[in-house]
CSV table of N, CA and C in Angstrom, one decimal:
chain,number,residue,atom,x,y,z
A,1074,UNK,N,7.6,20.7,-11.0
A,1074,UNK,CA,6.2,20.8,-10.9
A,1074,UNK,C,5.7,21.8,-12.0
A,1075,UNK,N,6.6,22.9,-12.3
A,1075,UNK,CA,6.2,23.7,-13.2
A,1075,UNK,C,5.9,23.2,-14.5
A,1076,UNK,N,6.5,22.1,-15.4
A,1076,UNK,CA,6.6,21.7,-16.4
A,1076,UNK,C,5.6,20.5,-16.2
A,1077,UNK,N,4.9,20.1,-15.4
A,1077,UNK,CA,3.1,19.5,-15.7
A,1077,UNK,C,2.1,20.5,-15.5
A,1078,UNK,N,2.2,21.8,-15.1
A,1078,UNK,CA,1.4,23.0,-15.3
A,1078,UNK,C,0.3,22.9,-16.8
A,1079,UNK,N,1.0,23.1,-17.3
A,1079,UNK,CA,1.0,23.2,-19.2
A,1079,UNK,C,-0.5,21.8,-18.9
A,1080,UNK,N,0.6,20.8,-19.0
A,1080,UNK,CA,-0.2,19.5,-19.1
A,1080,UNK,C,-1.7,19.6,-18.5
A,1081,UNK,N,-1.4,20.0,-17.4
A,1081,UNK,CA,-2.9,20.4,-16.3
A,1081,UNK,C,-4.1,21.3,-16.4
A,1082,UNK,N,-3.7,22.1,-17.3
A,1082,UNK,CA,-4.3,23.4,-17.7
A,1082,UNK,C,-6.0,22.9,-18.1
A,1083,UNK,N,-5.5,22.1,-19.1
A,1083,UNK,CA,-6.9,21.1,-20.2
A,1083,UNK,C,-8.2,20.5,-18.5
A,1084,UNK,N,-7.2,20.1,-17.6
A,1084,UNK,CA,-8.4,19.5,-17.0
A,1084,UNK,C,-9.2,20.8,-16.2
A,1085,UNK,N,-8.8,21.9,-15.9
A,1085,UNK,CA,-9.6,22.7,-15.9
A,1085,UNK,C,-10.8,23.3,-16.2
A,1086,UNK,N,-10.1,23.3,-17.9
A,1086,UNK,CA,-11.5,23.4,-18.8
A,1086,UNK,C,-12.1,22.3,-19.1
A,1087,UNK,N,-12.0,21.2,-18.5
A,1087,UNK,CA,-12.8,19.7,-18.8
A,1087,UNK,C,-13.6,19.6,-17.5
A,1088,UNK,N,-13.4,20.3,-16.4
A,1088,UNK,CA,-13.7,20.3,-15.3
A,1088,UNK,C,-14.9,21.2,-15.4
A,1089,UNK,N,-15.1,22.2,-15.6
A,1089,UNK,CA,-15.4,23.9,-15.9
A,1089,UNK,C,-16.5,23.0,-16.4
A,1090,UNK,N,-16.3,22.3,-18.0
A,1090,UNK,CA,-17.4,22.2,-18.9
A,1090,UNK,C,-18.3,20.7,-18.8
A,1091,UNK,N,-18.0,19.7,-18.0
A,1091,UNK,CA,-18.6,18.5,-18.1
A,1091,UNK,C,-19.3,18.9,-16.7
A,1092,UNK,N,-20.5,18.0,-17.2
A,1092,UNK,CA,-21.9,18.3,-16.4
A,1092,UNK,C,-21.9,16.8,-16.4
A,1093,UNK,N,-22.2,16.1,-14.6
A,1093,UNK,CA,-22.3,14.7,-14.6
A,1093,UNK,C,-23.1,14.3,-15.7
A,1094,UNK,N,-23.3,12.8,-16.0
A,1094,UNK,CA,-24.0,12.3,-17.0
A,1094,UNK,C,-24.7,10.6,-16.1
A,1095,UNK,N,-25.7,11.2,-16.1
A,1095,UNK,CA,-26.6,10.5,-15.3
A,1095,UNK,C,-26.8,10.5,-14.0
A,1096,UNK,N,-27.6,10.3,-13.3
A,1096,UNK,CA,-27.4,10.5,-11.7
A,1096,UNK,C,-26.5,10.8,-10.9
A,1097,UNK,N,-26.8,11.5,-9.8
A,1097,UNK,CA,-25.8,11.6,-9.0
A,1097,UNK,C,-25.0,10.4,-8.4
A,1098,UNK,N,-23.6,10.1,-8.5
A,1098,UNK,CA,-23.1,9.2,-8.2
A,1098,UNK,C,-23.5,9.0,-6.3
A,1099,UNK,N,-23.4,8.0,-5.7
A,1099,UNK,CA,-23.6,7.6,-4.4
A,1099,UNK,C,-22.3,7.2,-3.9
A,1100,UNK,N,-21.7,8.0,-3.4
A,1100,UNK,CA,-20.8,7.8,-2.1
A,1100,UNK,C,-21.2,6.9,-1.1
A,1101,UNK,N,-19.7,6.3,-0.4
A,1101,UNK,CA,-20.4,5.5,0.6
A,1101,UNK,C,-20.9,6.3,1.9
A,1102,UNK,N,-21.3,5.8,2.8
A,1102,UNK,CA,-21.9,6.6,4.1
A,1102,UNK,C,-21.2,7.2,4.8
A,1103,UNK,N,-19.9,6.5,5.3
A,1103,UNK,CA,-19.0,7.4,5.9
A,1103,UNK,C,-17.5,6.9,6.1
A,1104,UNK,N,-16.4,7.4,5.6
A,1104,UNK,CA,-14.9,7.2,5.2
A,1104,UNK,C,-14.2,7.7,6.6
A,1105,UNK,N,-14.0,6.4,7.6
A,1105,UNK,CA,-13.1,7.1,8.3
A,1105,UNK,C,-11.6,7.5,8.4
A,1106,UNK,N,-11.2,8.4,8.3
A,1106,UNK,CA,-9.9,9.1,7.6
A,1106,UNK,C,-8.7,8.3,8.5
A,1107,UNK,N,-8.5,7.8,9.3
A,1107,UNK,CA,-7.5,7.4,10.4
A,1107,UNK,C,-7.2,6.3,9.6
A,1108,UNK,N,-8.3,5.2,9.3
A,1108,UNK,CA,-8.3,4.4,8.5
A,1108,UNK,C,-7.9,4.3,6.9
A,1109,UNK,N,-8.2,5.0,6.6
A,1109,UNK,CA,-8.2,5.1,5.3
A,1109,UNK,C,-6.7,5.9,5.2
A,1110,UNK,N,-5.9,6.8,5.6
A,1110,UNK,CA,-4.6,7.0,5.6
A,1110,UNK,C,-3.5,6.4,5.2
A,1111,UNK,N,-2.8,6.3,4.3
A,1111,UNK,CA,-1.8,5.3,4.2
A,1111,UNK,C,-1.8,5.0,2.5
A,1112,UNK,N,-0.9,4.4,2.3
A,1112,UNK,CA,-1.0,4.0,0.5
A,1112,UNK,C,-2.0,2.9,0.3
A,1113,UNK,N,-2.1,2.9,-0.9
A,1113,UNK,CA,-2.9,2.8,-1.8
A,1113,UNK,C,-2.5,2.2,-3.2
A,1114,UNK,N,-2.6,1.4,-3.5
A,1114,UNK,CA,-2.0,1.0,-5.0
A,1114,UNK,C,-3.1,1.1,-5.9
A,1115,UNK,N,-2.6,1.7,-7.3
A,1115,UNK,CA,-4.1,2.2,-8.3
A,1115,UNK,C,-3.7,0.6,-9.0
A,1116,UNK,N,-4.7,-0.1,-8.6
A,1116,UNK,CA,-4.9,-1.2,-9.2
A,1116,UNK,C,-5.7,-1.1,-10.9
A,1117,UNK,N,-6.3,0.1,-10.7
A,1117,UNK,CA,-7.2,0.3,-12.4
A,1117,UNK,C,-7.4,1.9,-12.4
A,1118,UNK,N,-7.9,2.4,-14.0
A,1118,UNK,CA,-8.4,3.3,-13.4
A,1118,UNK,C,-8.9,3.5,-15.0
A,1119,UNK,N,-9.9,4.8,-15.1
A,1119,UNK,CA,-10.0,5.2,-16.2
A,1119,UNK,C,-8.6,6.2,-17.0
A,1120,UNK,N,-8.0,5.4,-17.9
A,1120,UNK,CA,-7.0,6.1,-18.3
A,1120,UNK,C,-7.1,7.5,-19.3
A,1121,UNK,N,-5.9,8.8,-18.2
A,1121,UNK,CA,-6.3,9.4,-18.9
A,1121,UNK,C,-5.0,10.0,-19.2
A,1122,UNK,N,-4.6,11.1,-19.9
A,1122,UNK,CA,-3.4,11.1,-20.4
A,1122,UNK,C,-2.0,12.1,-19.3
A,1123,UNK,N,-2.5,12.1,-18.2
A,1123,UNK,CA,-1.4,12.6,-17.1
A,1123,UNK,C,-0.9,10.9,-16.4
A,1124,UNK,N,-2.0,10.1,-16.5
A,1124,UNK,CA,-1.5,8.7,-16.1
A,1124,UNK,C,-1.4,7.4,-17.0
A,1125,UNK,N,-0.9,8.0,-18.6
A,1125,UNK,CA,-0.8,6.8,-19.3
A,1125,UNK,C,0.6,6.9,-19.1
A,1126,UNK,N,1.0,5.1,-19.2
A,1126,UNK,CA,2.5,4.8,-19.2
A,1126,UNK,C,2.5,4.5,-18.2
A,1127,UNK,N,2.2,4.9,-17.2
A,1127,UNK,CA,2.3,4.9,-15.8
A,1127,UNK,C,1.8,3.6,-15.2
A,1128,UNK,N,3.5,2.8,-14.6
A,1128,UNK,CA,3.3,1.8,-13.9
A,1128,UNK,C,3.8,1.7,-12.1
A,1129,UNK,N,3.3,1.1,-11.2
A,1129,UNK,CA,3.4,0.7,-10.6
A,1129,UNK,C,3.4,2.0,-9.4
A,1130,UNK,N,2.2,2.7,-9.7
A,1130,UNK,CA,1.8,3.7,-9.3
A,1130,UNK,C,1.1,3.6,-7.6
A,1131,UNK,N,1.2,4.6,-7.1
A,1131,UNK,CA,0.4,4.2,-5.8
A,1131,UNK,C,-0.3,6.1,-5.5
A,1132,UNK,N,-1.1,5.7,-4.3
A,1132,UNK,CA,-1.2,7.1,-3.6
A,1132,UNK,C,-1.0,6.9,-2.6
A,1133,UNK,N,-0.7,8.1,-1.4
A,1133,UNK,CA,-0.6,8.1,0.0
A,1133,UNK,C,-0.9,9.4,0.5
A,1134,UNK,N,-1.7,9.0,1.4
A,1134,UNK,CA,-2.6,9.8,1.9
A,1134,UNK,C,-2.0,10.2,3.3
A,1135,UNK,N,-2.0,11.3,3.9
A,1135,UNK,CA,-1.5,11.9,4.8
A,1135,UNK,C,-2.4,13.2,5.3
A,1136,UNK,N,-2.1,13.2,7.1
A,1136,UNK,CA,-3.0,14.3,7.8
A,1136,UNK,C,-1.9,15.5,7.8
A,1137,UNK,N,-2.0,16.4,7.1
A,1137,UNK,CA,-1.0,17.6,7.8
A,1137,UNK,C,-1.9,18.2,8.9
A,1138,UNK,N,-0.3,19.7,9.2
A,1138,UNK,CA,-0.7,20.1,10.4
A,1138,UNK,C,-1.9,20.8,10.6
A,1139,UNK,N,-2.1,21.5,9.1
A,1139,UNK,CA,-3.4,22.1,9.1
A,1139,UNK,C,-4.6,21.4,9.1
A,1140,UNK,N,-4.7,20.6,8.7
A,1140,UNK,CA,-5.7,19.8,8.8
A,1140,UNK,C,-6.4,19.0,7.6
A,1141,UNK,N,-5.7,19.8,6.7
A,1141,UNK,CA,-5.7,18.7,5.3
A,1141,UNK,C,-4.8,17.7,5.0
A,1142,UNK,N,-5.4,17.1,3.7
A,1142,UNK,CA,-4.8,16.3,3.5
A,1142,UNK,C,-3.6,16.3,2.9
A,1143,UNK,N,-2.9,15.2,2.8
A,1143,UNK,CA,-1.3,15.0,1.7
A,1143,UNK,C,-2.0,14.0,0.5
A,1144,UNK,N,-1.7,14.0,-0.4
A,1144,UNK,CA,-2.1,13.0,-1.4
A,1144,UNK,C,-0.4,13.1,-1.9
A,1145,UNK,N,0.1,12.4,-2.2
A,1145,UNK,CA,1.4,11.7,-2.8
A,1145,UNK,C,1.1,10.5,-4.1
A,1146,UNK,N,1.0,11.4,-5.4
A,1146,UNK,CA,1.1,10.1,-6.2
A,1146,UNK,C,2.4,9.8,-6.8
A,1147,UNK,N,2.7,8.4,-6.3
A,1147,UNK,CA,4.2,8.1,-7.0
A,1147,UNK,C,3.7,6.8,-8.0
A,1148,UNK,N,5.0,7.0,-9.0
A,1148,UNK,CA,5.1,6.3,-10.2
A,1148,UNK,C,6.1,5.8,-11.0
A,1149,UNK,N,6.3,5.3,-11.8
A,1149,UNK,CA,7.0,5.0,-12.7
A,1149,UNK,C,6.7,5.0,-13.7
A,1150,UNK,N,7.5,5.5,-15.1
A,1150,UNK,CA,7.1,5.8,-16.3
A,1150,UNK,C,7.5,4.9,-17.5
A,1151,UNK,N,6.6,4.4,-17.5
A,1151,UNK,CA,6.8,3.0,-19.3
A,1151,UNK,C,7.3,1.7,-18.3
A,1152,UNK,N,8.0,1.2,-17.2
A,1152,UNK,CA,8.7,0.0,-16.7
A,1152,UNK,C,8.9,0.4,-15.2
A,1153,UNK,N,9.1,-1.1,-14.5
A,1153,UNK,CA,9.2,-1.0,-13.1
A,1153,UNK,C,10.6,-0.9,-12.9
A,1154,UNK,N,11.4,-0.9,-13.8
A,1154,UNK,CA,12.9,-0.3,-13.7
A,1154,UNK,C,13.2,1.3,-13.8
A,1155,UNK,N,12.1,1.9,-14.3
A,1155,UNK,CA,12.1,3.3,-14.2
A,1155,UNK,C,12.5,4.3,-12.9
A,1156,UNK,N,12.8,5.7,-13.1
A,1156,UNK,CA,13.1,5.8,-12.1
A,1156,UNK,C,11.8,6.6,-11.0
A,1157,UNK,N,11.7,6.0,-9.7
A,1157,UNK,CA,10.1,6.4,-9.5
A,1157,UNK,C,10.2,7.9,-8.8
A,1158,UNK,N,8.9,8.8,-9.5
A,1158,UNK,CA,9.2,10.0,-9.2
A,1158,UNK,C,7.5,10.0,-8.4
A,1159,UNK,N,7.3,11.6,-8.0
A,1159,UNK,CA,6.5,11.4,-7.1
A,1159,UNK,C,5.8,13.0,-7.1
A,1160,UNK,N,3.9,13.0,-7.1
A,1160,UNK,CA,3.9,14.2,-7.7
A,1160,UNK,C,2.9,14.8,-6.3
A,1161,UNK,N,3.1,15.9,-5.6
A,1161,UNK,CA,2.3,16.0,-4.1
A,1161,UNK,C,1.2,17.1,-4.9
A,1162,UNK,N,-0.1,16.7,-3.6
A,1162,UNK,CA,-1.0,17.0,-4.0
A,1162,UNK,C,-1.4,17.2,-2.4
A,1163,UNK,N,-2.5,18.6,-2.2
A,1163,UNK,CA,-2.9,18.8,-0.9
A,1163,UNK,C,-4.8,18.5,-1.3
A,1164,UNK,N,-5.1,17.8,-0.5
A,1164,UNK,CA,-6.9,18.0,-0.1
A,1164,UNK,C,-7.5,18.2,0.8
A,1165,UNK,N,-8.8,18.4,0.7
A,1165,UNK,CA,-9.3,18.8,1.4
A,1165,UNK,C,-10.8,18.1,1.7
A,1166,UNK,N,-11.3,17.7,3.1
A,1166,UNK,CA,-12.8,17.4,3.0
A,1166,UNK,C,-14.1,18.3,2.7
A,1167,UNK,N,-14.6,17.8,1.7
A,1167,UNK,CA,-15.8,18.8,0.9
A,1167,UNK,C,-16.8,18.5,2.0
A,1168,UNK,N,-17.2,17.3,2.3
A,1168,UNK,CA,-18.7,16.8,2.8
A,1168,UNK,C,-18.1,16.3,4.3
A,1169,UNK,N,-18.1,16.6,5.1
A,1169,UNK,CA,-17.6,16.2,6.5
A,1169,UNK,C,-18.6,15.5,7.3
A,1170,UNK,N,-19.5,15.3,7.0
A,1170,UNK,CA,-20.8,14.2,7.9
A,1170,UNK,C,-20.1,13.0,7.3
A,1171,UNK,N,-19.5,12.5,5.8
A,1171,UNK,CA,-19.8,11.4,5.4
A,1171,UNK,C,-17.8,11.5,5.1
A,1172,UNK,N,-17.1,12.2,4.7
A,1172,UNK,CA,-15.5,12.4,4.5
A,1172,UNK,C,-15.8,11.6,2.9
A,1173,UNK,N,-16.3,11.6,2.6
A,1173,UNK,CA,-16.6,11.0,0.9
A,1173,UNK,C,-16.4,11.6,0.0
A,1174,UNK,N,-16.6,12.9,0.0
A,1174,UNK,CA,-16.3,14.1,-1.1
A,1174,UNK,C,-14.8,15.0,-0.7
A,1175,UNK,N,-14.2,14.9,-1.8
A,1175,UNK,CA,-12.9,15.7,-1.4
A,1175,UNK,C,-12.3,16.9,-2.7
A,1176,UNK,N,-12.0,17.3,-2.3
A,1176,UNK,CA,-11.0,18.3,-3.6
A,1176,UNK,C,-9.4,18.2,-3.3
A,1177,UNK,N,-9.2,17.7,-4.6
A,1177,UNK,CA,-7.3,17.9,-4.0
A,1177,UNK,C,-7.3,18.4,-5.3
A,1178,UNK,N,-5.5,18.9,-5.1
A,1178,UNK,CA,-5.1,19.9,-5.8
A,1178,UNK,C,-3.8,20.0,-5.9
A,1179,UNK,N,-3.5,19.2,-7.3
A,1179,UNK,CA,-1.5,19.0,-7.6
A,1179,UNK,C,-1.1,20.3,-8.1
A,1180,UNK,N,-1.5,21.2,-8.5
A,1180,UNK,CA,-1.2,22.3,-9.1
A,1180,UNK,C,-1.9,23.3,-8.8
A,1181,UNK,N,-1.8,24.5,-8.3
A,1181,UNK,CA,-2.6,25.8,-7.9
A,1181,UNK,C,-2.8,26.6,-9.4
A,1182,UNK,N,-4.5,27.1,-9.9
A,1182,UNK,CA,-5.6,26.8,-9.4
A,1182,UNK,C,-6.6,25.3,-9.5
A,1183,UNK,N,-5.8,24.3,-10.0
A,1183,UNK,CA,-6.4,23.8,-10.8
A,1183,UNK,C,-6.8,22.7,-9.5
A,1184,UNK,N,-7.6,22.4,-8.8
A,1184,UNK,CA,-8.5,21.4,-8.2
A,1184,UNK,C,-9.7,20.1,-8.7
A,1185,UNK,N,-9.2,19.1,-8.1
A,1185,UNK,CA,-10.6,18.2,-8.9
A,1185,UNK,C,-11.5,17.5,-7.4
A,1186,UNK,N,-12.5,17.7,-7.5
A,1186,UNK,CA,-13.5,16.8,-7.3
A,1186,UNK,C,-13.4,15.4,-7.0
A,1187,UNK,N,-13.2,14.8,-5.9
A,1187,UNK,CA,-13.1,13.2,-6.1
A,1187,UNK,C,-13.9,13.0,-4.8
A,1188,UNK,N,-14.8,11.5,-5.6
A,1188,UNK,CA,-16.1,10.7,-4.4
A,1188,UNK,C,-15.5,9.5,-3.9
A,1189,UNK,N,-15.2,9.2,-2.7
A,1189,UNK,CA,-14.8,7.7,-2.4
A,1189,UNK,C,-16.6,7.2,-2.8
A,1190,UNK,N,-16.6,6.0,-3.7
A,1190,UNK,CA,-18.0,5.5,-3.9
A,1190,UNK,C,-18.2,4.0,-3.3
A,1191,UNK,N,-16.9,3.6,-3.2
A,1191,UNK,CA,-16.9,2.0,-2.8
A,1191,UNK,C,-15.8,1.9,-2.0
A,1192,UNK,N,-16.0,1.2,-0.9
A,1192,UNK,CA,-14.9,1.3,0.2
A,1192,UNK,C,-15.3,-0.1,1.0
A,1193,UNK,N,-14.0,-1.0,0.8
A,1193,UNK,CA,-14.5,-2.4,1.8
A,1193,UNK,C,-14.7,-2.2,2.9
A,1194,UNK,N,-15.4,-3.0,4.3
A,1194,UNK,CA,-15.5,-2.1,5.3
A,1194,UNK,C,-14.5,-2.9,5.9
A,1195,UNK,N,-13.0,-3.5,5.4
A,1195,UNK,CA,-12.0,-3.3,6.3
A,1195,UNK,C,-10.5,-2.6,5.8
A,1196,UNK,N,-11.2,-1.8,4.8
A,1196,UNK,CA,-10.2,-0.8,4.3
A,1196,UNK,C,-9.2,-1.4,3.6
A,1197,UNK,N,-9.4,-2.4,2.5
A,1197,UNK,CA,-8.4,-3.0,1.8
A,1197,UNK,C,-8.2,-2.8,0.5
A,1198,UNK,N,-9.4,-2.2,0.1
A,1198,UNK,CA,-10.0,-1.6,-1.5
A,1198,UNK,C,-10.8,-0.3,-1.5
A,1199,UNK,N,-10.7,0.3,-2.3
A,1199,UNK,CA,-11.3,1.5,-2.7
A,1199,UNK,C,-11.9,1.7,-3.8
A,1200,UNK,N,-12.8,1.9,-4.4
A,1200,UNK,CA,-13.2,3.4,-5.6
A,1200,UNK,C,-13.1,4.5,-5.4
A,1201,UNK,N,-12.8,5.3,-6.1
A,1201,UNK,CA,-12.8,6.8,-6.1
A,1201,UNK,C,-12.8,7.2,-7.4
A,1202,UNK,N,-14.0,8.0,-7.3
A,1202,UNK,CA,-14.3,8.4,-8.9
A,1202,UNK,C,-14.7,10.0,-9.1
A,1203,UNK,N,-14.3,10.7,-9.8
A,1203,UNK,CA,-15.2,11.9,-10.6
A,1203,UNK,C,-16.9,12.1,-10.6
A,1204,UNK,N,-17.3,13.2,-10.0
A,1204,UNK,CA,-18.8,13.3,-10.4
A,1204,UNK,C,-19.2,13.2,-11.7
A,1205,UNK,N,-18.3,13.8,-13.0
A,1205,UNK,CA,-18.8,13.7,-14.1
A,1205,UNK,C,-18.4,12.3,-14.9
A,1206,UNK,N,-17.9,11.0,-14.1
A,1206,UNK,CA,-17.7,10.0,-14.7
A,1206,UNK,C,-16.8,9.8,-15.8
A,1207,UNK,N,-16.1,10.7,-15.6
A,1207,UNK,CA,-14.7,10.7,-16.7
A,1207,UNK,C,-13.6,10.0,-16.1
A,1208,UNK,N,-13.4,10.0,-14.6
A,1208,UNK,CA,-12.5,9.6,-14.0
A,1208,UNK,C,-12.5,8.3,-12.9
A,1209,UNK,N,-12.1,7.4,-12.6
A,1209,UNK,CA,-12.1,6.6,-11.5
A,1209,UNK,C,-11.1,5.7,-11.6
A,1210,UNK,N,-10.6,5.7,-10.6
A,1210,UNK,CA,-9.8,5.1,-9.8
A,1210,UNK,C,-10.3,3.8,-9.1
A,1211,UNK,N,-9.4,2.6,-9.1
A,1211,UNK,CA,-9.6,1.2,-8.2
A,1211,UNK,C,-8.5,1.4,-7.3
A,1212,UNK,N,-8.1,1.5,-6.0
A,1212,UNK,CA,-7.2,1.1,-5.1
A,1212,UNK,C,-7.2,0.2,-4.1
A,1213,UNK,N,-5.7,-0.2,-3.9
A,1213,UNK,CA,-6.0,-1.3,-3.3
A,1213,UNK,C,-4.7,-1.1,-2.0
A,1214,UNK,N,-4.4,-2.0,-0.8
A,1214,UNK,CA,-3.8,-1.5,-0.4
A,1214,UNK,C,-2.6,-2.6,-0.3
A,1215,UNK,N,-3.1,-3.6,-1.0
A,1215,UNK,CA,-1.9,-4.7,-2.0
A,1215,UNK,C,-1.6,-4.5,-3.0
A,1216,UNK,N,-0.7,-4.6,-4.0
A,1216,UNK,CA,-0.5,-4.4,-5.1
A,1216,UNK,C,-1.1,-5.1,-6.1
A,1217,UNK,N,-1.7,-6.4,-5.6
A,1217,UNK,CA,-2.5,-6.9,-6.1
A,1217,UNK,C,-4.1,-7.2,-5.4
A,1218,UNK,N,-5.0,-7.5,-6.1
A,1218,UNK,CA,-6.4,-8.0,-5.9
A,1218,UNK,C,-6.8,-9.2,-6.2
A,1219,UNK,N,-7.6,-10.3,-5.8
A,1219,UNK,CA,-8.0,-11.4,-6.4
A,1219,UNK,C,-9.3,-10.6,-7.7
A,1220,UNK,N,-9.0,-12.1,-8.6
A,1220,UNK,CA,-9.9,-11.7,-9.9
A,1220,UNK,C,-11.6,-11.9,-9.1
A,1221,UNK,N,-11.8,-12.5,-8.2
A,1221,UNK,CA,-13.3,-12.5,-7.7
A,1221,UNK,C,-13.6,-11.3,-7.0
A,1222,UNK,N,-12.4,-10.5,-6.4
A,1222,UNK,CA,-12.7,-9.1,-6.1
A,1222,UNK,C,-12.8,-8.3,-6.5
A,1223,UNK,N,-11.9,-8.3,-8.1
A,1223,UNK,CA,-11.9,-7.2,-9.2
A,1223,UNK,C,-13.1,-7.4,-9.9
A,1224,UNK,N,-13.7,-8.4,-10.2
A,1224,UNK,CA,-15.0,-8.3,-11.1
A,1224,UNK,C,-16.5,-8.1,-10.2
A,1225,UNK,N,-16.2,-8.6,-8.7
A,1225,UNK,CA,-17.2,-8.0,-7.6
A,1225,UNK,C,-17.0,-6.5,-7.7
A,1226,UNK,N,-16.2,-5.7,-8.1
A,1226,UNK,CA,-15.7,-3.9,-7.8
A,1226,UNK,C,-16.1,-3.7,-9.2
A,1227,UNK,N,-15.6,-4.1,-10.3
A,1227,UNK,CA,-16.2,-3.6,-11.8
A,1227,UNK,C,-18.1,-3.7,-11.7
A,1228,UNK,N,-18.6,-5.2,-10.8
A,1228,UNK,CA,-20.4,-4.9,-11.3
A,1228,UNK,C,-20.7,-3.6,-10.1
A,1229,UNK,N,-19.9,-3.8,-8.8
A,1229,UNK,CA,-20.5,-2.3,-8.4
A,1229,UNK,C,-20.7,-0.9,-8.8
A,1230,UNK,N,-19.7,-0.8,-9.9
A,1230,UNK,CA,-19.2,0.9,-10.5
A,1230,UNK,C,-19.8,0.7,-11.4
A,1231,UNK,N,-20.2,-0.6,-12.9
A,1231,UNK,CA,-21.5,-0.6,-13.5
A,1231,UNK,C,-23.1,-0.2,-12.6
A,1232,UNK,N,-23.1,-0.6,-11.5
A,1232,UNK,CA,-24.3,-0.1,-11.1
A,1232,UNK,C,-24.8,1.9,-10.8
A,1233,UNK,N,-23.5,2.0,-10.7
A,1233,UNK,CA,-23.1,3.5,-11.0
A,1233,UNK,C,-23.1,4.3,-12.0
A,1234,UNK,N,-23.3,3.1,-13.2
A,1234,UNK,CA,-23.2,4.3,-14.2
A,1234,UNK,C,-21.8,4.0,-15.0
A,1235,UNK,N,-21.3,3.6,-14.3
A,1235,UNK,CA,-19.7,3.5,-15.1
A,1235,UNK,C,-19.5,2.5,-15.9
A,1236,UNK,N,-18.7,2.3,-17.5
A,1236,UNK,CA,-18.8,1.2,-18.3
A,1236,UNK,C,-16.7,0.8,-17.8
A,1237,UNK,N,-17.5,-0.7,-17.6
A,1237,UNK,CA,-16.4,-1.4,-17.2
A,1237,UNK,C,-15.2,-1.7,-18.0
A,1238,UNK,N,-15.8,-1.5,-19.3
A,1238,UNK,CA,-14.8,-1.7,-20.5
A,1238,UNK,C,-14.0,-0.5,-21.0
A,1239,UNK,N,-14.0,0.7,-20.2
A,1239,UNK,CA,-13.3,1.9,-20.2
A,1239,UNK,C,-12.4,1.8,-19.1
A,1240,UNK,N,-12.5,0.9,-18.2
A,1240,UNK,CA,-11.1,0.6,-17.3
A,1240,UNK,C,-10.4,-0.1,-17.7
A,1241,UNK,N,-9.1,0.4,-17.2
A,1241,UNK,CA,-7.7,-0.6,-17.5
A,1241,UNK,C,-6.9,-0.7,-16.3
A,1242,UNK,N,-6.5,-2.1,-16.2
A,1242,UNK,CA,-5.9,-2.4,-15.2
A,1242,UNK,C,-4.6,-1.3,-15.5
A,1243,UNK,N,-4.0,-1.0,-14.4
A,1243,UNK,CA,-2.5,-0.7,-14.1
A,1243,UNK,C,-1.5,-1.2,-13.7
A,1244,UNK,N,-0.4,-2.0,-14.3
A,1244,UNK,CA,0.9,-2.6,-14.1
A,1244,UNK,C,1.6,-2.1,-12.7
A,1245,UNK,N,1.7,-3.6,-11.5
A,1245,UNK,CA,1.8,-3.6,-10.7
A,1245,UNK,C,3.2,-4.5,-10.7
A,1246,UNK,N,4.2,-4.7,-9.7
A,1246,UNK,CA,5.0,-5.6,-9.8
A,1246,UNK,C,4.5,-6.6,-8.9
A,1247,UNK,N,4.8,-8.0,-9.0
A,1247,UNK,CA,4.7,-8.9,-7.7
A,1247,UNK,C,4.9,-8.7,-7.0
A,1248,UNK,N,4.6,-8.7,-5.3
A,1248,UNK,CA,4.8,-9.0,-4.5
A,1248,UNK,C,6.4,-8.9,-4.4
C-alpha cells in the first residue's frame, strides 16, 4: 500500500484545487445501503492514471463494525490473465437523509468525494461520479450491460454536465 502513496499524493492537490465546473451535480434521492452492498463491476469510467491498464476491475462494498464502509477495488493489470490484486478503501456517509454523498479513503490523508448520481431502481447499475466532474464511474452488477442501457446511462450523465466522449469503457471478461 505504501508504494501507491507516492502515486496518490497528486489527487490531493487536484482535489484541494478543482472547483466543480458547472452546477451542482444531482444525486439521486435516496441509496439504500443494504441494497446497494455487494460488487460492482466498473463497466466505464473516466480514465485516470491510478486506473489505466486496468482490466476486469470491480468494487465491493461492505458494512464494517463501526459502521462504515469497506470499498474493495480489485483488478487486473494490462490482461485478464494477470494476477488480480486488490486495493481496500474505508467510507464513509457524508449526506445521510439521501446515503448519496460519500468520502472514502485508500490511503490516509488522502480522501475523495464521491455522488451516487444515477442508480436503477433495482440496483443493477450505478453512476458515481466526482463533484468536480473529473471523475465518474459506470457500475454494473454484471460484468456486462446491454448497449440500449449503456447509451440510456451516457444521455443521463450528459444531462449532468458530463461529456460522454471522455468515457471509456473498461475490459470485462465474458460471462
Amino acid at each position: 500500500m505504501m508504494r501507491i502513496l507516492p502515486l496518490l499524493l497528486p489527487l490531493l492537490f487536484i482535489g484541494c484545487a478543482s472547483t466543480p465546473s458547472g452546477p451542482p451535480l444531482r444525486t439521486v434521492d435516496y441509496v439504500d445501503l443494504d441494497r446497494y452492498l455487494g460488487r460492482w463491476y466498473v463497466i466505464a469510467n473516466i480514465p485516470y492514471f491510478l486506473e489505466n491498464g486496468k482490466v476486469a476491475s470491480y468494487d465491493t462494498y461492505t458494512r464494517l463494525p463501526d459502521g462504515k464502509l469497506g470499498n474493495d477495488f480489485t483488478f487486473r493489470k494490462g490482461n485478464f490473465e494477470a494476477t488480480e490484486k486488490t486495493w481496500n478503501g474505508v467510507g464513509e456517509i457524508v449526506n445521510t437523509e439521501t446515503n448519496a454523498e460519500w468520502k472514502i479513503q485508500f490511503v490516509w490523508p488522502i480522501s475523495s468525494t464521491l455522488l451516487v448520481l444515477e442508480l436503477d431502481p433495482d440496483y443493477q447499475w450505478a453512476v458515481v461520479g466526482t463533484p468536480n466532474r473529473k471523475l465518474l464511474w459506470v457500475l454494473a452488477r454484471d460484468r456486462q450491460i446491454t448497449d440500449e442501457t449503456y447509451s440510456a446511462i451516457l444521455e443521463r450523465i450528459r444531462a449532468q454536465g458530463y461529456n460522454p466522449n471522455e468515457i471509456a469503457k473498461v475490459p470485462q471478461p465474458l460471462e
